[in-house]
Coordinates of C-alpha atoms in Angstrom, one line a residue:
Chain A
M1 CA 180.6 -48.6 26.0
A2 CA 178.0 -51.1 28.6
Q3 CA 181.6 -50.3 31.3
S4 CA 180.8 -46.5 31.0
I5 CA 177.3 -46.6 31.1
L6 CA 177.6 -49.1 34.8
K7 CA 180.3 -46.6 36.0
E8 CA 178.0 -43.6 35.7
F9 CA 175.5 -46.1 37.8
T10 CA 177.3 -46.9 39.8
K11 CA 179.2 -43.7 41.0
G12 CA 175.8 -42.2 42.1
L13 CA 175.7 -45.6 45.1
W14 CA 178.8 -44.8 46.9
E15 CA 181.1 -42.2 45.0
Q16 CA 178.7 -39.4 45.2
V17 CA 176.2 -40.8 46.8
P18 CA 173.8 -37.4 46.6
P19 CA 172.8 -36.6 50.6
F20 CA 175.4 -37.7 52.4
R21 CA 178.6 -36.9 49.9
L22 CA 177.7 -33.6 47.4
V23 CA 174.8 -33.2 50.2
L24 CA 171.7 -31.8 48.4
G25 CA 168.3 -33.4 49.1
L26 CA 168.3 -32.4 51.9
C27 CA 165.1 -32.1 53.1
P28 CA 163.2 -34.9 52.4
I29 CA 165.9 -36.7 53.6
L30 CA 165.1 -35.4 57.0
A31 CA 161.7 -35.3 56.7
V32 CA 160.6 -38.3 55.7
S33 CA 163.0 -40.6 57.2
K34 CA 160.9 -41.3 60.1
N35 CA 160.5 -45.2 59.2
I36 CA 161.7 -47.5 56.5
E37 CA 158.3 -47.6 54.7
N38 CA 158.4 -43.8 54.4
A39 CA 161.9 -43.8 52.9
I40 CA 161.5 -46.4 50.6
G41 CA 158.2 -44.6 49.1
M42 CA 159.9 -40.9 48.8
G43 CA 163.1 -43.2 47.0
V44 CA 161.2 -45.3 44.8
A45 CA 159.3 -41.4 43.8
C46 CA 162.4 -39.7 43.6
T47 CA 164.4 -42.8 41.8
F48 CA 161.0 -42.3 39.0
V49 CA 161.9 -38.8 38.3
F50 CA 165.4 -38.5 38.3
A51 CA 165.5 -41.4 35.7
F52 CA 163.1 -40.3 33.5
S53 CA 163.7 -36.1 33.7
N54 CA 167.2 -37.2 32.5
L55 CA 165.9 -39.5 30.2
L56 CA 164.0 -36.3 28.4
V57 CA 166.2 -34.4 29.1
S58 CA 169.5 -35.8 27.4
M59 CA 167.0 -36.5 24.5
M60 CA 166.2 -33.0 24.2
R61 CA 169.4 -31.5 25.0
N62 CA 170.3 -30.7 21.8
I63 CA 166.9 -28.7 21.4
I64 CA 166.7 -26.6 24.2
P65 CA 167.8 -23.2 23.7
S66 CA 170.6 -22.3 26.3
K67 CA 168.9 -19.3 27.2
V68 CA 166.0 -21.2 28.8
R69 CA 167.8 -24.7 29.4
I70 CA 166.7 -24.3 33.4
A71 CA 162.8 -23.6 33.0
A72 CA 162.2 -26.1 30.2
Y73 CA 164.2 -28.5 32.6
I74 CA 162.1 -27.1 35.8
I75 CA 158.8 -28.1 33.5
I76 CA 160.0 -31.5 32.9
I77 CA 160.7 -31.9 36.0
A78 CA 157.3 -30.7 37.6
T79 CA 155.6 -32.8 34.8
F80 CA 157.1 -36.3 35.9
V81 CA 156.2 -35.0 39.7
T82 CA 152.7 -35.1 38.8
V83 CA 152.7 -38.3 37.5
V84 CA 153.8 -39.5 40.3
E85 CA 151.7 -37.5 42.1
L86 CA 148.9 -38.7 41.0
V87 CA 150.1 -42.7 40.6
M88 CA 150.2 -42.7 43.7
Q89 CA 147.0 -41.0 44.9
A90 CA 145.2 -43.4 43.3
Y91 CA 147.7 -46.8 44.2
T92 CA 149.4 -46.3 47.1
Y93 CA 147.2 -43.6 48.8
P94 CA 148.0 -44.4 52.7
L95 CA 151.6 -43.8 51.5
F96 CA 150.5 -40.4 49.7
L97 CA 148.8 -39.0 52.6
K98 CA 151.8 -39.7 54.6
L99 CA 153.9 -38.3 52.5
G100 CA 151.9 -35.4 51.8
I101 CA 153.5 -32.0 50.6
F102 CA 156.7 -34.0 50.3
I103 CA 156.0 -35.5 46.6
P104 CA 154.8 -32.4 45.1
L105 CA 157.9 -30.7 46.5
I106 CA 160.7 -33.5 44.8
V107 CA 160.5 -30.9 42.1
V108 CA 162.6 -28.3 44.3
N109 CA 165.2 -31.3 45.1
C110 CA 168.3 -29.9 43.8
I111 CA 169.2 -33.3 42.2
A112 CA 166.9 -33.7 40.4
L113 CA 168.0 -30.4 38.6
G114 CA 171.6 -30.4 39.5
R115 CA 171.9 -33.7 37.4
A116 CA 169.6 -32.9 34.9
E117 CA 172.3 -29.3 34.6
A118 CA 175.3 -31.6 35.5
F119 CA 175.2 -35.0 33.5
A120 CA 171.9 -34.9 31.6
S121 CA 172.4 -32.5 29.4
K122 CA 175.7 -33.1 27.8
N123 CA 175.2 -37.2 27.7
P124 CA 173.6 -39.0 25.6
P125 CA 170.3 -40.7 26.6
L126 CA 171.2 -44.3 27.9
A127 CA 174.1 -43.3 30.0
S128 CA 171.9 -40.1 31.5
V129 CA 169.4 -42.9 32.5
A130 CA 172.0 -45.0 33.8
D131 CA 173.3 -41.8 35.7
G132 CA 169.5 -41.0 37.1
L133 CA 169.1 -44.6 37.9
G134 CA 171.9 -44.5 39.9
M135 CA 171.4 -41.2 42.0
G136 CA 167.8 -42.3 43.3
I137 CA 169.0 -45.2 44.2
G138 CA 171.8 -43.9 45.9
Y139 CA 169.3 -41.5 47.4
T140 CA 166.7 -44.2 48.6
I141 CA 169.8 -46.5 50.6
S142 CA 170.6 -43.5 52.3
L143 CA 166.8 -42.5 53.1
I144 CA 166.5 -45.9 54.6
V145 CA 169.5 -46.3 56.7
L146 CA 168.9 -43.0 57.7
G147 CA 165.1 -44.2 58.5
A148 CA 166.6 -47.9 59.8
L149 CA 168.6 -46.2 62.8
R150 CA 165.6 -43.7 63.5
E151 CA 162.9 -46.0 63.3
S152 CA 165.0 -48.7 65.2
L153 CA 166.4 -46.4 67.7
G154 CA 163.2 -43.8 68.1
N155 CA 160.1 -47.1 68.3
G156 CA 162.2 -50.4 68.6
T157 CA 160.9 -51.6 65.6
L158 CA 162.2 -52.1 61.9
M159 CA 159.0 -52.2 59.5
G160 CA 156.7 -52.1 61.8
H161 CA 158.2 -55.9 64.0
Q162 CA 160.4 -55.3 67.1
V163 CA 164.2 -55.9 67.4
F164 CA 165.5 -55.3 70.9
G165 CA 163.3 -57.1 72.9
P166 CA 160.4 -55.9 75.4
D167 CA 162.4 -54.1 77.5
F168 CA 163.7 -51.9 75.0
L169 CA 162.7 -47.9 75.9
P170 CA 162.1 -46.0 73.2
F171 CA 165.2 -43.3 72.5
K172 CA 161.7 -40.7 71.5
F173 CA 163.7 -38.2 70.3
M174 CA 164.9 -40.1 67.3
L175 CA 161.5 -39.5 65.9
E176 CA 160.8 -35.6 66.2
A177 CA 162.4 -33.4 64.7
P178 CA 165.6 -32.6 67.1
G179 CA 166.4 -36.0 65.8
A180 CA 166.2 -36.2 62.2
F181 CA 169.5 -33.3 62.5
V182 CA 171.4 -34.9 65.2
C183 CA 171.1 -38.0 63.8
L184 CA 172.0 -37.2 59.7
G185 CA 175.2 -34.8 61.4
L186 CA 176.1 -38.3 63.1
V187 CA 175.5 -39.9 59.4
L188 CA 177.7 -37.4 57.9
C189 CA 180.6 -37.7 60.3
I190 CA 180.4 -41.3 59.8
M191 CA 181.1 -41.4 56.8
N192 CA 183.6 -38.5 56.6
L193 CA 185.7 -41.0 58.8
F194 CA 185.4 -43.8 56.8
G195 CA 187.0 -43.1 53.1
K196 CA 187.5 -39.7 52.0
K197 CA 188.5 -42.0 49.1
Chain B
M1 CA 142.2 -10.9 66.2
G2 CA 143.0 -13.5 68.5
D3 CA 143.4 -16.2 65.7
Y4 CA 145.8 -14.3 63.7
I5 CA 147.5 -14.2 67.0
V6 CA 147.8 -17.7 67.9
L7 CA 148.5 -18.4 63.9
T8 CA 151.5 -15.7 63.8
V9 CA 153.1 -18.2 67.1
S10 CA 152.7 -21.3 65.8
C11 CA 153.9 -20.2 62.5
I12 CA 157.0 -18.5 63.8
L13 CA 157.6 -20.6 66.7
I14 CA 156.0 -24.1 66.9
N15 CA 156.0 -25.2 63.4
N16 CA 159.1 -23.3 62.3
I17 CA 159.9 -24.4 59.0
L18 CA 163.1 -24.8 59.0
L19 CA 163.2 -26.7 62.4
A20 CA 159.6 -28.6 62.5
Q21 CA 158.7 -28.7 59.2
F22 CA 162.4 -29.5 57.4
L23 CA 161.7 -27.2 54.3
G24 CA 164.4 -25.3 52.4
N25 CA 167.7 -26.5 54.2
C26 CA 170.0 -26.5 51.3
P27 CA 170.1 -23.2 51.5
F28 CA 170.1 -22.8 55.1
L29 CA 173.2 -24.7 55.8
G30 CA 175.1 -23.3 52.5
T31 CA 174.2 -19.6 53.7
S32 CA 174.6 -19.7 57.0
K33 CA 178.7 -19.6 57.5
R34 CA 178.6 -16.2 57.8
M35 CA 176.0 -13.6 59.3
D36 CA 175.6 -11.1 56.6
T37 CA 174.9 -13.2 53.9
A38 CA 172.7 -14.8 56.8
V39 CA 170.5 -11.5 56.6
G40 CA 170.4 -11.4 53.1
M41 CA 168.7 -14.5 52.5
A42 CA 166.8 -14.3 55.4
M43 CA 165.3 -10.8 53.7
A44 CA 165.1 -12.0 50.0
V45 CA 163.2 -15.4 51.4
V46 CA 160.8 -13.1 53.6
F47 CA 160.2 -11.0 50.5
V48 CA 159.5 -13.4 47.4
I49 CA 157.8 -15.9 49.7
V50 CA 155.0 -13.5 50.7
L51 CA 154.9 -12.4 46.9
A52 CA 154.0 -16.1 46.0
G53 CA 152.4 -17.2 48.5
V54 CA 149.4 -14.9 48.1
I55 CA 149.8 -14.8 43.8
T56 CA 150.1 -18.7 44.3
W57 CA 146.7 -18.3 46.5
L58 CA 144.8 -16.5 43.9
T59 CA 146.1 -18.9 41.3
E60 CA 144.4 -21.6 43.2
M61 CA 141.1 -19.8 43.9
Y62 CA 140.2 -18.2 40.3
L63 CA 142.0 -20.0 37.9
L64 CA 142.7 -23.9 39.2
K65 CA 139.8 -24.4 41.2
P66 CA 136.8 -23.1 38.6
F67 CA 138.5 -25.0 35.6
N68 CA 138.9 -28.1 37.5
I69 CA 142.7 -28.5 37.0
E70 CA 144.2 -28.6 40.1
Y71 CA 146.2 -31.9 39.0
L72 CA 148.5 -28.8 37.2
R73 CA 149.4 -27.3 41.0
T74 CA 152.4 -28.4 41.3
L75 CA 153.3 -27.2 37.5
S76 CA 152.4 -23.9 37.7
F77 CA 153.5 -23.1 41.5
I78 CA 156.7 -24.1 40.6
L79 CA 156.6 -22.2 37.5
I80 CA 155.0 -19.0 39.2
V81 CA 158.1 -18.9 41.9
A82 CA 160.1 -19.5 39.1
S83 CA 159.1 -16.5 36.8
L84 CA 158.7 -14.8 40.3
V85 CA 161.9 -14.5 41.1
Q86 CA 163.4 -13.6 37.8
F87 CA 160.8 -10.7 37.6
V88 CA 161.4 -9.3 40.6
E89 CA 165.0 -9.6 40.4
M90 CA 164.6 -7.2 37.2
F91 CA 162.4 -4.7 38.9
L92 CA 164.9 -4.7 42.3
K93 CA 167.9 -3.7 39.9
K94 CA 165.6 -1.5 37.9
S95 CA 164.1 0.7 40.5
I96 CA 165.8 -0.2 43.3
P97 CA 169.3 -0.4 43.3
A98 CA 170.5 -0.5 46.7
L99 CA 168.2 -3.3 47.7
Y100 CA 169.2 -5.6 44.8
T101 CA 172.6 -5.0 45.8
G102 CA 172.2 -6.6 49.1
L103 CA 169.8 -9.2 47.8
G104 CA 171.4 -9.4 45.0
I105 CA 173.3 -13.1 44.4
F106 CA 170.6 -14.8 46.6
L107 CA 167.3 -13.7 44.4
P108 CA 168.4 -16.8 42.0
L109 CA 169.6 -19.2 44.6
I110 CA 165.4 -19.2 46.0
T111 CA 164.1 -20.5 43.2
T112 CA 164.9 -24.1 44.6
N113 CA 164.5 -23.2 48.0
C114 CA 161.7 -25.6 49.0
A115 CA 160.2 -23.4 51.7
V116 CA 158.7 -20.2 49.1
L117 CA 156.9 -24.0 46.9
G118 CA 156.5 -25.1 51.0
V119 CA 154.3 -22.5 52.3
C120 CA 152.4 -21.8 49.1
L121 CA 151.2 -26.3 49.1
I122 CA 151.0 -25.4 52.9
N123 CA 148.4 -22.4 52.9
I124 CA 146.6 -24.6 49.7
K125 CA 146.4 -27.4 51.8
E126 CA 145.2 -25.9 55.0
E127 CA 142.3 -24.2 53.1
Y128 CA 143.7 -20.4 54.8
S129 CA 141.7 -17.6 53.1
F130 CA 143.5 -14.3 51.8
I131 CA 144.0 -12.6 55.2
E132 CA 145.4 -15.9 56.4
T133 CA 147.4 -16.5 53.4
L134 CA 149.2 -13.3 53.5
V135 CA 149.5 -13.7 57.9
S136 CA 151.3 -17.6 57.7
S137 CA 153.3 -16.6 54.3
F138 CA 154.4 -13.5 56.1
T139 CA 155.4 -15.3 60.0
Y140 CA 156.3 -18.5 57.9
S141 CA 159.3 -16.5 56.0
V142 CA 159.8 -14.6 59.7
G143 CA 160.6 -18.0 61.4
Y144 CA 162.5 -18.7 58.3
G145 CA 164.5 -16.0 58.9
L146 CA 165.1 -16.3 62.5
A147 CA 166.2 -19.7 62.2
L148 CA 168.7 -18.9 59.8
I149 CA 169.9 -16.1 61.7
L150 CA 170.4 -17.5 64.9
F151 CA 172.2 -20.4 63.5
A152 CA 174.8 -18.2 61.8
G153 CA 175.3 -16.9 65.0
I154 CA 176.2 -19.9 66.1
R155 CA 178.1 -20.9 63.1
E156 CA 180.5 -18.1 63.3
R157 CA 181.4 -18.9 67.0
I158 CA 181.8 -22.9 65.7
I159 CA 184.4 -21.5 63.5
L160 CA 186.2 -20.8 66.7
A161 CA 185.9 -23.8 68.2
R162 CA 188.3 -27.0 67.8
V163 CA 186.1 -29.3 66.0
L164 CA 186.9 -32.8 65.5
K165 CA 188.4 -33.6 62.1
P166 CA 185.2 -35.5 60.4
L167 CA 182.7 -33.6 62.0
Q168 CA 183.6 -30.1 60.3
D169 CA 181.4 -28.0 58.4
T170 CA 178.1 -29.8 57.0
S171 CA 178.4 -32.3 60.3
I172 CA 178.6 -29.9 63.4
G173 CA 176.2 -27.6 61.5
L174 CA 173.6 -30.5 61.4
V175 CA 174.1 -31.2 65.2
T176 CA 173.8 -27.5 65.7
A177 CA 170.7 -27.3 64.1
G178 CA 169.0 -30.5 65.8
M179 CA 170.3 -28.5 68.8
I180 CA 168.4 -24.9 67.8
A181 CA 165.9 -27.6 67.0
I182 CA 165.1 -28.5 70.6
C183 CA 165.0 -24.8 71.4
F184 CA 161.8 -24.5 69.4
F185 CA 160.5 -28.0 70.2
A186 CA 159.6 -26.7 73.5
F187 CA 157.4 -24.2 72.6
I188 CA 155.3 -26.9 71.5
G189 CA 153.0 -27.0 74.8
M190 CA 152.4 -22.8 74.0
V191 CA 149.6 -23.4 71.9

């Protein structure tokens, strides 16, 4: 039992890490990976939503009629997104302003709905929470990886600290919109290069 | 009148919803492999975004604001978008079957297209008036369609090229999108 839950948790970390392996939830990945701080904030918010929406969907899986299930899942996810939105507004206001409309847009993040439909609607609550947490943490890690890459190359800093010394000429392209696309494309390429299993 | 022209240019080219604001990327990569699916998706997006933009603006002004329940915005907007898509699908099937067969399979996909909800939220955030909402919804979606169709055209040619194995498919797609984004980036100086 414990082993299977561990398996559900770890598969989100490497085997099926959402943005790179499943190619889901790309919009926030591109938009908020400008620096590590934003990436962590977004990742934590997403993890919270994935875990709790999975929990609730899984607990209600026998009550929800299958015809209206998608609508029901969307409402459940939207509820938790509203919770995150209000909590961030109250406690981390500067981050809330920086992430902007990408917080309410967690609702339409394909990962949340995808996991609810593909996993939580068929499995018991504990495994579903493990799955949601794993996916969320995998998502956070990919956000941080991309954020670190773009921040270090584009600005020469990591979490606000200089990393390459004062002579480093920042590669500003990485911080702009086109850089995000190219950077994600190259990371995807590297992921394909290593471990197609 | 001048304001609306500036708004139009900025929504289509400068703040292109897809390439500058990163909204609606999943269907962008999913439906851009062939030109005809790209055109179908682009038309469906224009149709739904204009309707959704107007209806959510009316909801915000006449329902959420008077009762001070703006915190329900996310919940109510996503419900409106989801039910609107369903409704449009049924309506088209019944009354304009030709259009339905053209857009058919793309309509359900649009519910999870973050560009739709994104445009609705941007309209509210920028405090646009009703006409401005109409203009921005239309031009944002036209910008989305433009980027999608351009991208599909390039992607159809890439299939013929020999691409490194690990770079294939989504990976080269994203790099190409980056190149198109550079072209759109050049418009920034215009306004």
